[in-house]
Amino acid sequence: MADSLIRPVDTQRRALRRIGPQARPAHLASTGDGHPADAVDGHEAEEILRRTRASVDPELRVALDSLPGPMRRVALYHFGWQHADGSPATGGAGKALRPALVLAAAAALGGPAARDGALRAAVAVELVHNFTLLHDDVMDRDATRRHRATAWTVFGDADAILAGDALQALALGLFAQDPHPASSAAAARLADCVVELCAGQHADTALEGRGPTEVGLGEVLDMAEAKTGALLGCACAIGALYAGACAPDVDALDAFGREAGLAFQLIDDVIGIWGDPRRTGKPAGADLAARKKSLPVVAALTSGTPAAEALAALYERPGDEEDLEGTALAVERAGGRDWAQAEAADRMARALQALSRALPEPESAEGLLALAEFVTRRTG
């Protein structure tokens, strides 16, 4: 599995060389043989995410503790901080990619002081992200997340939905209480993003009611941008707002996050089919069993190949665990896996072009670039 995700990273590094040194940080600088230095091994992004989690989690806990008892219990379970019986747990609360983007964007454009001032905004973005996860799990009937049972399977649909609603309200409340001059603009941007997220989720659920040959690749890409790219773009834009950036730079950071978000979703879809459950925390092939029209699947279905016809025939009937391997092979034979990896690399190149418009100096872009590379390096 790891080898299958190396190609987009290699392509991304070639894209960095094409963009030029003004958009390439020092840790991606060329070595004597003309290739990027091998120092980029993912450790920088992991350290950024670790620091973000350490900064964000105490504020998240304060926010969650303000919820009424039943919703607090569901939320704390969802974040991995309590077991279903209410006893303390030490499970992970997720990667914290979105709040990390808020803080990295603020630091890139405004320095450490801007990063510190954006902490409340980063918490708000993380709350909105988890609101969408709680609702998505209910709608998709996903049984596991982060290596444990999803909240709706433990507490029921109603409690999971209400807890998600409460997280969204907490997020907007944080902005309302924030004296930072950018808080109002950030809240408006996040509210618009939530509407876009809902539109993307609606499109996603509507696709499931259509036949395998009735879905176009363009509309699935649009859906993925709304569902995933929008919030990553919003996170970067909010960080830029908290740094006092001008409108063109805010828009450039939004474009960077959106394109990186599409790359993230493409790799996530690849992992959803061919990933290792020990790393993903989800059953292998769950998307195929549910007949989800993920990006690699739709690319395969629209490839016009004999393998696409075979895949469409498989997708016409209900999925089960016994045919998952054959279905995954059909997607691969029809070019879905290769397309998704190449498209992820292309989206990363677009993301880096957008970033170079706002941050021409390489040193200031290091954190954002490390997080962008994390998107294509990850295997779970």
mmCIF file of C-alpha atoms in Angstrom:
data_model
loop_
_atom_site.group_PDB
_atom_site.id
_atom_site.type_symbol
_atom_site.label_atom_id
_atom_site.label_comp_id
_atom_site.label_asym_id
_atom_site.label_seq_id
_atom_site.Cartn_x
_atom_site.Cartn_y
_atom_site.Cartn_z
ATOM 1 C CA MET A 1 0.000 0.000 0.000
ATOM 2 C CA ALA A 2 2.766 2.460 0.839
ATOM 3 C CA ASP A 3 4.308 2.164 -2.646
ATOM 4 C CA SER A 4 0.992 3.074 -4.274
ATOM 5 C CA LEU A 5 1.025 6.463 -2.566
ATOM 6 C CA ILE A 6 4.623 7.366 -3.382
ATOM 7 C CA ARG A 7 3.909 8.311 -6.997
ATOM 8 C CA PRO A 8 1.773 11.382 -6.182
ATOM 9 C CA VAL A 9 4.436 12.616 -3.775
ATOM 10 C CA ASP A 10 7.144 12.225 -6.426
ATOM 11 C CA THR A 11 4.978 14.064 -8.941
ATOM 12 C CA GLN A 12 4.333 16.779 -6.379
ATOM 13 C CA ARG A 13 8.050 17.275 -5.896
ATOM 14 C CA ARG A 14 8.522 17.597 -9.659
ATOM 15 C CA ALA A 15 5.736 20.171 -9.630
ATOM 16 C CA LEU A 16 7.596 22.103 -6.942
ATOM 17 C CA ARG A 17 10.669 22.222 -9.199
ATOM 18 C CA ARG A 18 8.533 23.484 -12.103
ATOM 19 C CA ILE A 19 7.044 26.232 -9.940
ATOM 20 C CA GLY A 20 10.515 27.436 -9.096
ATOM 21 C CA PRO A 21 12.499 28.231 -5.974
ATOM 22 C CA GLN A 22 10.249 31.106 -4.951
ATOM 23 C CA ALA A 23 7.566 28.581 -3.913
ATOM 24 C CA ARG A 24 9.876 25.847 -2.636
ATOM 25 C CA PRO A 25 10.958 25.910 1.003
ATOM 26 C CA ALA A 26 14.464 25.186 2.125
ATOM 27 C CA HIS A 27 13.685 21.642 3.214
ATOM 28 C CA LEU A 28 12.639 20.867 -0.389
ATOM 29 C CA ALA A 29 15.707 22.534 -1.880
ATOM 30 C CA SER A 30 17.563 20.773 -4.652
ATOM 31 C CA THR A 31 20.521 18.596 -3.766
ATOM 32 C CA GLY A 32 23.668 18.422 -5.815
ATOM 33 C CA ASP A 33 22.156 15.904 -8.255
ATOM 34 C CA GLY A 34 19.196 18.194 -9.019
ATOM 35 C CA HIS A 35 16.652 16.276 -6.928
ATOM 36 C CA PRO A 36 14.880 17.458 -3.786
ATOM 37 C CA ALA A 37 16.664 16.725 -0.558
ATOM 38 C CA ASP A 38 15.603 13.552 1.201
ATOM 39 C CA ALA A 39 15.040 15.500 4.412
ATOM 40 C CA VAL A 40 11.320 15.658 3.661
ATOM 41 C CA ASP A 41 10.151 12.478 5.329
ATOM 42 C CA GLY A 42 6.890 13.535 6.899
ATOM 43 C CA HIS A 43 8.354 14.212 10.347
ATOM 44 C CA GLU A 44 7.909 17.968 10.041
ATOM 45 C CA ALA A 45 4.185 17.649 9.336
ATOM 46 C CA GLU A 46 3.793 15.145 12.154
ATOM 47 C CA GLU A 47 5.427 17.600 14.543
ATOM 48 C CA ILE A 48 3.160 20.433 13.347
ATOM 49 C CA LEU A 49 0.108 18.243 13.883
ATOM 50 C CA ARG A 50 1.343 17.168 17.311
ATOM 51 C CA ARG A 51 1.853 20.777 18.396
ATOM 52 C CA THR A 52 -1.541 21.722 16.999
ATOM 53 C CA ARG A 53 -3.243 18.923 18.908
ATOM 54 C CA ALA A 54 -1.487 20.015 22.100
ATOM 55 C CA SER A 55 -2.649 23.621 21.605
ATOM 56 C CA VAL A 56 -6.181 22.890 20.431
ATOM 57 C CA ASP A 57 -7.228 20.037 22.727
ATOM 58 C CA PRO A 58 -7.405 22.024 26.004
ATOM 59 C CA GLU A 59 -9.616 24.653 24.342
ATOM 60 C CA LEU A 60 -11.730 21.937 22.747
ATOM 61 C CA ARG A 61 -12.278 20.306 26.118
ATOM 62 C CA VAL A 62 -13.381 23.609 27.626
ATOM 63 C CA ALA A 63 -15.879 24.062 24.810
ATOM 64 C CA LEU A 64 -17.208 20.508 25.081
ATOM 65 C CA ASP A 65 -17.519 20.775 28.858
ATOM 66 C CA SER A 66 -19.990 23.616 28.362
ATOM 67 C CA LEU A 67 -22.481 21.285 26.628
ATOM 68 C CA PRO A 68 -25.475 19.773 28.429
ATOM 69 C CA GLY A 69 -24.745 16.331 29.887
ATOM 70 C CA PRO A 70 -26.158 14.008 27.171
ATOM 71 C CA MET A 71 -24.558 15.917 24.274
ATOM 72 C CA ARG A 72 -21.305 16.315 26.171
ATOM 73 C CA ARG A 73 -21.141 12.565 26.687
ATOM 74 C CA VAL A 74 -21.608 11.860 22.966
ATOM 75 C CA ALA A 75 -19.087 14.525 21.967
ATOM 76 C CA LEU A 76 -16.429 13.344 24.408
ATOM 77 C CA TYR A 77 -16.916 9.788 23.181
ATOM 78 C CA HIS A 78 -16.640 10.923 19.555
ATOM 79 C CA PHE A 79 -13.370 12.743 20.269
ATOM 80 C CA GLY A 80 -11.986 9.638 21.967
ATOM 81 C CA TRP A 81 -11.769 11.154 25.438
ATOM 82 C CA GLN A 82 -14.424 8.985 27.071
ATOM 83 C CA HIS A 83 -15.666 5.435 26.744
ATOM 84 C CA ALA A 84 -19.345 4.786 26.124
ATOM 85 C CA ASP A 85 -19.912 4.375 29.870
ATOM 86 C CA GLY A 86 -18.455 7.820 30.563
ATOM 87 C CA SER A 87 -15.135 6.614 31.961
ATOM 88 C CA PRO A 88 -11.958 8.381 30.738
ATOM 89 C CA ALA A 89 -10.338 7.168 27.521
ATOM 90 C CA THR A 90 -7.096 7.980 25.752
ATOM 91 C CA GLY A 91 -8.181 7.493 22.154
ATOM 92 C CA GLY A 92 -7.070 9.861 19.436
ATOM 93 C CA ALA A 93 -9.196 12.880 18.499
ATOM 94 C CA GLY A 94 -8.047 12.832 14.880
ATOM 95 C CA LYS A 95 -5.108 14.301 12.988
ATOM 96 C CA ALA A 96 -6.009 17.983 13.580
ATOM 97 C CA LEU A 97 -5.175 18.818 9.970
ATOM 98 C CA ARG A 98 -7.758 21.595 9.641
ATOM 99 C CA PRO A 99 -6.821 23.535 12.786
ATOM 100 C CA ALA A 100 -3.171 23.028 11.830
ATOM 101 C CA LEU A 101 -3.891 24.747 8.519
ATOM 102 C CA VAL A 102 -5.534 27.675 10.325
ATOM 103 C CA LEU A 103 -2.505 28.152 12.559
ATOM 104 C CA ALA A 104 0.054 27.536 9.798
ATOM 105 C CA ALA A 105 -1.636 30.037 7.476
ATOM 106 C CA ALA A 106 -1.790 32.651 10.233
ATOM 107 C CA ALA A 107 1.883 32.110 11.051
ATOM 108 C CA ALA A 108 2.924 32.172 7.384
ATOM 109 C CA LEU A 109 1.297 35.532 6.749
ATOM 110 C CA GLY A 110 1.526 37.162 10.169
ATOM 111 C CA GLY A 111 4.146 35.412 12.268
ATOM 112 C CA PRO A 112 3.910 33.738 15.707
ATOM 113 C CA ALA A 113 1.681 36.418 17.212
ATOM 114 C CA ALA A 114 -0.918 35.891 14.489
ATOM 115 C CA ARG A 115 -0.717 32.151 15.038
ATOM 116 C CA ASP A 116 -1.373 32.538 18.768
ATOM 117 C CA GLY A 117 -4.262 34.894 18.099
ATOM 118 C CA ALA A 118 -5.888 32.377 15.752
ATOM 119 C CA LEU A 119 -6.154 29.557 18.313
ATOM 120 C CA ARG A 120 -9.851 30.119 19.011
ATOM 121 C CA ALA A 121 -10.530 30.154 15.274
ATOM 122 C CA ALA A 122 -8.645 26.874 14.877
ATOM 123 C CA VAL A 123 -10.794 25.292 17.586
ATOM 124 C CA ALA A 124 -13.932 26.519 15.825
ATOM 125 C CA VAL A 125 -12.849 24.918 12.543
ATOM 126 C CA GLU A 126 -12.136 21.635 14.311
ATOM 127 C CA LEU A 127 -15.579 21.712 15.921
ATOM 128 C CA VAL A 128 -17.243 22.210 12.535
ATOM 129 C CA HIS A 129 -15.194 19.372 11.043
ATOM 130 C CA ASN A 130 -16.356 17.009 13.768
ATOM 131 C CA PHE A 131 -19.957 18.184 13.389
ATOM 132 C CA THR A 132 -19.756 16.981 9.781
ATOM 133 C CA LEU A 133 -18.203 13.655 10.826
ATOM 134 C CA LEU A 134 -20.990 12.916 13.313
ATOM 135 C CA HIS A 135 -23.641 13.638 10.689
ATOM 136 C CA ASP A 136 -21.831 11.868 7.842
ATOM 137 C CA ASP A 137 -21.482 8.696 9.903
ATOM 138 C CA VAL A 138 -25.244 8.655 10.481
ATOM 139 C CA MET A 139 -26.095 9.261 6.826
ATOM 140 C CA ASP A 140 -23.510 6.830 5.488
ATOM 141 C CA ARG A 141 -24.223 4.258 8.231
ATOM 142 C CA ASP A 142 -20.508 3.959 8.892
ATOM 143 C CA ALA A 143 -19.921 1.690 11.860
ATOM 144 C CA THR A 144 -16.329 2.592 12.750
ATOM 145 C CA ARG A 145 -14.226 5.732 12.975
ATOM 146 C CA ARG A 146 -10.782 6.168 14.534
ATOM 147 C CA HIS A 147 -10.623 2.479 15.409
ATOM 148 C CA ARG A 148 -13.824 2.446 17.481
ATOM 149 C CA ALA A 149 -17.589 2.271 17.021
ATOM 150 C CA THR A 150 -19.149 5.445 15.643
ATOM 151 C CA ALA A 151 -21.262 7.583 17.969
ATOM 152 C CA TRP A 152 -24.587 6.772 16.318
ATOM 153 C CA THR A 153 -24.010 3.022 16.749
ATOM 154 C CA VAL A 154 -23.464 3.581 20.482
ATOM 155 C CA PHE A 155 -25.938 6.350 21.338
ATOM 156 C CA GLY A 156 -28.408 6.234 18.444
ATOM 157 C CA ASP A 157 -29.066 8.482 15.464
ATOM 158 C CA ALA A 158 -30.843 11.268 17.338
ATOM 159 C CA ASP A 159 -28.144 11.772 19.974
ATOM 160 C CA ALA A 160 -25.358 11.742 17.372
ATOM 161 C CA ILE A 161 -27.158 14.295 15.184
ATOM 162 C CA LEU A 162 -27.918 16.576 18.123
ATOM 163 C CA ALA A 163 -24.327 16.398 19.336
ATOM 164 C CA GLY A 164 -23.178 17.398 15.868
ATOM 165 C CA ASP A 165 -25.592 20.330 15.838
ATOM 166 C CA ALA A 166 -24.237 21.422 19.208
ATOM 167 C CA LEU A 167 -20.630 21.354 17.931
ATOM 168 C CA GLN A 168 -21.553 23.657 15.077
ATOM 169 C CA ALA A 169 -23.247 26.063 17.513
ATOM 170 C CA LEU A 170 -20.165 26.005 19.749
ATOM 171 C CA ALA A 171 -17.986 26.920 16.770
ATOM 172 C CA LEU A 172 -20.033 29.985 15.888
ATOM 173 C CA GLY A 173 -20.204 30.917 19.573
ATOM 174 C CA LEU A 174 -16.408 30.944 19.777
ATOM 175 C CA PHE A 175 -16.247 33.505 16.985
ATOM 176 C CA ALA A 176 -19.006 35.581 18.591
ATOM 177 C CA GLN A 177 -16.982 35.744 21.830
ATOM 178 C CA ASP A 178 -13.642 36.404 20.112
ATOM 179 C CA PRO A 179 -12.510 40.050 20.339
ATOM 180 C CA HIS A 180 -10.117 39.611 17.390
ATOM 181 C CA PRO A 181 -10.958 42.072 14.581
ATOM 182 C CA ALA A 182 -11.127 39.224 12.042
ATOM 183 C CA SER A 183 -13.618 37.123 14.000
ATOM 184 C CA SER A 184 -16.744 38.462 12.269
ATOM 185 C CA ALA A 185 -15.381 37.935 8.749
ATOM 186 C CA ALA A 186 -14.107 34.491 9.758
ATOM 187 C CA ALA A 187 -17.488 33.499 11.192
ATOM 188 C CA ALA A 188 -19.238 34.588 7.995
ATOM 189 C CA ARG A 189 -16.763 32.624 5.912
ATOM 190 C CA LEU A 190 -17.208 29.512 8.050
ATOM 191 C CA ALA A 191 -21.012 29.801 7.867
ATOM 192 C CA ASP A 192 -20.848 29.979 4.064
ATOM 193 C CA CYS A 193 -18.542 26.965 4.136
ATOM 194 C CA VAL A 194 -21.045 24.957 6.187
ATOM 195 C CA VAL A 195 -23.718 25.643 3.560
ATOM 196 C CA GLU A 196 -21.292 24.417 0.881
ATOM 197 C CA LEU A 197 -20.491 21.336 2.962
ATOM 198 C CA CYS A 198 -24.196 20.553 3.222
ATOM 199 C CA ALA A 199 -24.602 20.967 -0.545
ATOM 200 C CA GLY A 200 -21.700 18.591 -1.104
ATOM 201 C CA GLN A 201 -23.136 16.009 1.262
ATOM 202 C CA HIS A 202 -26.522 16.313 -0.422
ATOM 203 C CA ALA A 203 -24.902 15.711 -3.804
ATOM 204 C CA ASP A 204 -23.028 12.731 -2.394
ATOM 205 C CA THR A 205 -26.147 11.057 -1.022
ATOM 206 C CA ALA A 206 -28.070 11.798 -4.235
ATOM 207 C CA LEU A 207 -25.375 10.052 -6.278
ATOM 208 C CA GLU A 208 -25.976 6.827 -4.383
ATOM 209 C CA GLY A 209 -29.465 6.619 -5.851
ATOM 210 C CA ARG A 210 -28.206 6.709 -9.421
ATOM 211 C CA GLY A 211 -26.921 3.846 -11.524
ATOM 212 C CA PRO A 212 -23.183 3.264 -12.038
ATOM 213 C CA THR A 213 -23.305 4.554 -15.628
ATOM 214 C CA GLU A 214 -25.329 7.674 -14.762
ATOM 215 C CA VAL A 215 -22.639 9.601 -12.906
ATOM 216 C CA GLY A 216 -20.071 11.909 -14.507
ATOM 217 C CA LEU A 217 -16.545 12.464 -13.235
ATOM 218 C CA GLY A 218 -16.910 16.255 -13.263
ATOM 219 C CA GLU A 219 -19.877 16.261 -10.920
ATOM 220 C CA VAL A 220 -18.111 13.928 -8.501
ATOM 221 C CA LEU A 221 -15.088 16.228 -8.470
ATOM 222 C CA ASP A 222 -17.409 19.167 -7.746
ATOM 223 C CA MET A 223 -18.997 17.185 -4.923
ATOM 224 C CA ALA A 224 -15.589 16.328 -3.452
ATOM 225 C CA GLU A 225 -14.521 19.974 -3.557
ATOM 226 C CA ALA A 226 -17.644 20.967 -1.656
ATOM 227 C CA LYS A 227 -17.414 18.138 0.886
ATOM 228 C CA THR A 228 -13.670 18.180 1.563
ATOM 229 C CA GLY A 229 -11.902 20.978 -0.272
ATOM 230 C CA ALA A 230 -14.209 23.707 1.004
ATOM 231 C CA LEU A 231 -13.337 23.272 4.676
ATOM 232 C CA LEU A 232 -9.595 22.972 4.076
ATOM 233 C CA GLY A 233 -9.759 26.110 1.951
ATOM 234 C CA CYS A 234 -11.818 27.852 4.605
ATOM 235 C CA ALA A 235 -9.310 26.864 7.297
ATOM 236 C CA CYS A 236 -6.447 28.406 5.333
ATOM 237 C CA ALA A 237 -8.482 31.524 4.520
ATOM 238 C CA ILE A 238 -9.443 32.012 8.166
ATOM 239 C CA GLY A 239 -5.799 31.784 9.166
ATOM 240 C CA ALA A 240 -5.010 34.439 6.569
ATOM 241 C CA LEU A 241 -7.817 36.656 7.886
ATOM 242 C CA TYR A 242 -6.423 36.402 11.414
ATOM 243 C CA ALA A 243 -3.045 37.462 10.036
ATOM 244 C CA GLY A 244 -4.598 40.617 8.575
ATOM 245 C CA ALA A 245 -3.932 39.522 4.983
ATOM 246 C CA CYS A 246 -5.332 41.384 1.992
ATOM 247 C CA ALA A 247 -8.275 39.931 0.060
ATOM 248 C CA PRO A 248 -6.178 38.492 -2.835
ATOM 249 C CA ASP A 249 -3.938 36.657 -0.379
ATOM 250 C CA VAL A 250 -6.946 35.324 1.551
ATOM 251 C CA ASP A 251 -8.399 34.028 -1.721
ATOM 252 C CA ALA A 252 -5.061 32.479 -2.708
ATOM 253 C CA LEU A 253 -4.887 30.615 0.614
ATOM 254 C CA ASP A 254 -8.468 29.438 0.087
ATOM 255 C CA ALA A 255 -7.536 28.129 -3.371
ATOM 256 C CA PHE A 256 -4.472 26.394 -1.924
ATOM 257 C CA GLY A 257 -6.580 24.635 0.695
ATOM 258 C CA ARG A 258 -9.287 23.646 -1.775
ATOM 259 C CA GLU A 259 -6.848 22.050 -4.187
ATOM 260 C CA ALA A 260 -4.984 20.347 -1.358
ATOM 261 C CA GLY A 261 -8.360 19.185 -0.068
ATOM 262 C CA LEU A 262 -9.156 17.537 -3.374
ATOM 263 C CA ALA A 263 -5.787 15.790 -3.270
ATOM 264 C CA PHE A 264 -6.615 14.717 0.286
ATOM 265 C CA GLN A 265 -9.973 13.295 -0.831
ATOM 266 C CA LEU A 266 -8.451 11.486 -3.796
ATOM 267 C CA ILE A 267 -5.885 9.781 -1.572
ATOM 268 C CA ASP A 268 -8.579 9.112 1.035
ATOM 269 C CA ASP A 269 -10.663 7.360 -1.622
ATOM 270 C CA VAL A 270 -7.658 5.289 -2.667
ATOM 271 C CA ILE A 271 -7.083 4.336 0.959
ATOM 272 C CA GLY A 272 -10.793 3.538 1.307
ATOM 273 C CA ILE A 273 -10.415 0.810 -1.334
ATOM 274 C CA TRP A 274 -6.853 -0.438 -0.899
ATOM 275 C CA GLY A 275 -5.906 0.769 2.594
ATOM 276 C CA ASP A 276 -4.818 -1.312 5.562
ATOM 277 C CA PRO A 277 -7.596 -1.423 8.208
ATOM 278 C CA ARG A 278 -4.939 -1.474 10.933
ATOM 279 C CA ARG A 279 -3.953 2.041 9.841
ATOM 280 C CA THR A 280 -7.295 3.436 8.664
ATOM 281 C CA GLY A 281 -9.484 2.233 11.541
ATOM 282 C CA LYS A 282 -12.151 1.197 9.002
ATOM 283 C CA PRO A 283 -12.914 -2.130 7.340
ATOM 284 C CA ALA A 284 -11.081 -2.682 4.057
ATOM 285 C CA GLY A 285 -13.253 -2.052 1.024
ATOM 286 C CA ALA A 286 -16.149 -0.574 3.009
ATOM 287 C CA ASP A 287 -16.806 1.979 0.253
ATOM 288 C CA LEU A 288 -16.950 -0.769 -2.368
ATOM 289 C CA ALA A 289 -19.286 -2.870 -0.248
ATOM 290 C CA ALA A 290 -21.593 0.142 0.100
ATOM 291 C CA ARG A 291 -21.294 0.752 -3.668
ATOM 292 C CA LYS A 292 -20.030 4.278 -2.996
ATOM 293 C CA LYS A 293 -19.283 6.250 -6.138
ATOM 294 C CA SER A 294 -15.911 7.469 -4.952
ATOM 295 C CA LEU A 295 -13.538 9.287 -7.273
ATOM 296 C CA PRO A 296 -11.430 6.244 -8.314
ATOM 297 C CA VAL A 297 -14.614 4.251 -8.947
ATOM 298 C CA VAL A 298 -16.242 6.918 -11.121
ATOM 299 C CA ALA A 299 -12.983 7.462 -13.012
ATOM 300 C CA ALA A 300 -12.931 3.721 -13.683
ATOM 301 C CA LEU A 301 -16.610 3.610 -14.653
ATOM 302 C CA THR A 302 -16.155 6.458 -17.142
ATOM 303 C CA SER A 303 -12.915 5.142 -18.674
ATOM 304 C CA GLY A 304 -14.666 3.584 -21.681
ATOM 305 C CA THR A 305 -12.735 0.343 -21.270
ATOM 306 C CA PRO A 306 -13.983 -3.267 -21.160
ATOM 307 C CA ALA A 307 -12.935 -3.257 -17.497
ATOM 308 C CA ALA A 308 -15.320 -0.338 -16.939
ATOM 309 C CA GLU A 309 -18.196 -2.411 -18.286
ATOM 310 C CA ALA A 310 -17.266 -5.266 -15.957
ATOM 311 C CA LEU A 311 -17.125 -2.871 -13.010
ATOM 312 C CA ALA A 312 -20.524 -1.402 -13.900
ATOM 313 C CA ALA A 313 -21.998 -4.901 -13.927
ATOM 314 C CA LEU A 314 -20.554 -5.530 -10.464
ATOM 315 C CA TYR A 315 -21.911 -2.225 -9.190
ATOM 316 C CA GLU A 316 -25.403 -3.026 -10.442
ATOM 317 C CA ARG A 317 -25.780 -5.690 -7.767
ATOM 318 C CA PRO A 318 -25.472 -5.357 -3.982
ATOM 319 C CA GLY A 319 -21.984 -5.606 -2.585
ATOM 320 C CA ASP A 320 -20.780 -8.169 -0.094
ATOM 321 C CA GLU A 321 -17.477 -9.043 1.509
ATOM 322 C CA GLU A 322 -16.876 -11.955 -0.847
ATOM 323 C CA ASP A 323 -16.658 -9.797 -3.984
ATOM 324 C CA LEU A 324 -14.611 -6.917 -2.574
ATOM 325 C CA GLU A 325 -11.272 -8.145 -3.890
ATOM 326 C CA GLY A 326 -12.708 -8.681 -7.365
ATOM 327 C CA THR A 327 -14.366 -5.267 -7.354
ATOM 328 C CA ALA A 328 -11.177 -3.538 -6.261
ATOM 329 C CA LEU A 329 -9.309 -5.333 -9.040
ATOM 330 C CA ALA A 330 -11.914 -4.183 -11.561
ATOM 331 C CA VAL A 331 -11.462 -0.561 -10.440
ATOM 332 C CA GLU A 332 -7.714 -0.894 -10.833
ATOM 333 C CA ARG A 333 -7.919 -2.564 -14.244
ATOM 334 C CA ALA A 334 -10.187 0.232 -15.486
ATOM 335 C CA GLY A 335 -7.571 2.807 -14.475
ATOM 336 C CA GLY A 336 -9.301 4.238 -11.403
ATOM 337 C CA ARG A 337 -6.356 3.865 -9.060
ATOM 338 C CA ASP A 338 -3.775 5.344 -11.446
ATOM 339 C CA TRP A 339 -6.096 8.220 -12.363
ATOM 340 C CA ALA A 340 -6.745 9.094 -8.721
ATOM 341 C CA GLN A 341 -3.038 9.162 -7.906
ATOM 342 C CA ALA A 342 -2.173 11.262 -10.955
ATOM 343 C CA GLU A 343 -5.065 13.642 -10.270
ATOM 344 C CA ALA A 344 -3.951 14.023 -6.645
ATOM 345 C CA ALA A 345 -0.497 15.032 -7.851
ATOM 346 C CA ASP A 346 -1.994 17.502 -10.316
ATOM 347 C CA ARG A 347 -4.180 19.040 -7.614
ATOM 348 C CA MET A 348 -1.147 19.432 -5.380
ATOM 349 C CA ALA A 349 0.669 21.264 -8.180
ATOM 350 C CA ARG A 350 -2.299 23.634 -8.485
ATOM 351 C CA ALA A 351 -2.313 24.108 -4.718
ATOM 352 C CA LEU A 352 1.345 25.070 -4.743
ATOM 353 C CA GLN A 353 0.820 27.537 -7.578
ATOM 354 C CA ALA A 354 -1.912 29.232 -5.555
ATOM 355 C CA LEU A 355 0.271 29.300 -2.448
ATOM 356 C CA SER A 356 3.145 30.926 -4.344
ATOM 357 C CA ARG A 357 0.886 33.886 -5.183
ATOM 358 C CA ALA A 358 0.461 34.779 -1.515
ATOM 359 C CA LEU A 359 3.802 33.548 -0.153
ATOM 360 C CA PRO A 360 6.628 34.084 -2.652
ATOM 361 C CA GLU A 361 9.273 33.698 0.060
ATOM 362 C CA PRO A 362 9.985 29.975 0.613
ATOM 363 C CA GLU A 363 10.734 30.124 4.325
ATOM 364 C CA SER A 364 7.300 31.464 5.248
ATOM 365 C CA ALA A 365 5.537 28.654 3.365
ATOM 366 C CA GLU A 366 7.335 25.763 5.062
ATOM 367 C CA GLY A 367 4.578 24.777 7.484
ATOM 368 C CA LEU A 368 1.831 24.867 4.876
ATOM 369 C CA LEU A 369 3.938 22.912 2.395
ATOM 370 C CA ALA A 370 4.759 20.280 5.001
ATOM 371 C CA LEU A 371 1.044 19.838 5.693
ATOM 372 C CA ALA A 372 0.310 19.727 1.967
ATOM 373 C CA GLU A 373 2.842 16.964 1.488
ATOM 374 C CA PHE A 374 1.330 15.089 4.419
ATOM 375 C CA VAL A 375 -1.872 14.874 2.374
ATOM 376 C CA THR A 376 -0.207 12.784 -0.318
ATOM 377 C CA ARG A 377 2.218 10.867 1.914
ATOM 378 C CA ARG A 378 -0.332 9.395 4.255
ATOM 379 C CA THR A 379 -1.409 5.767 4.055
ATOM 380 C CA GLY A 380 -4.183 5.790 6.652
#
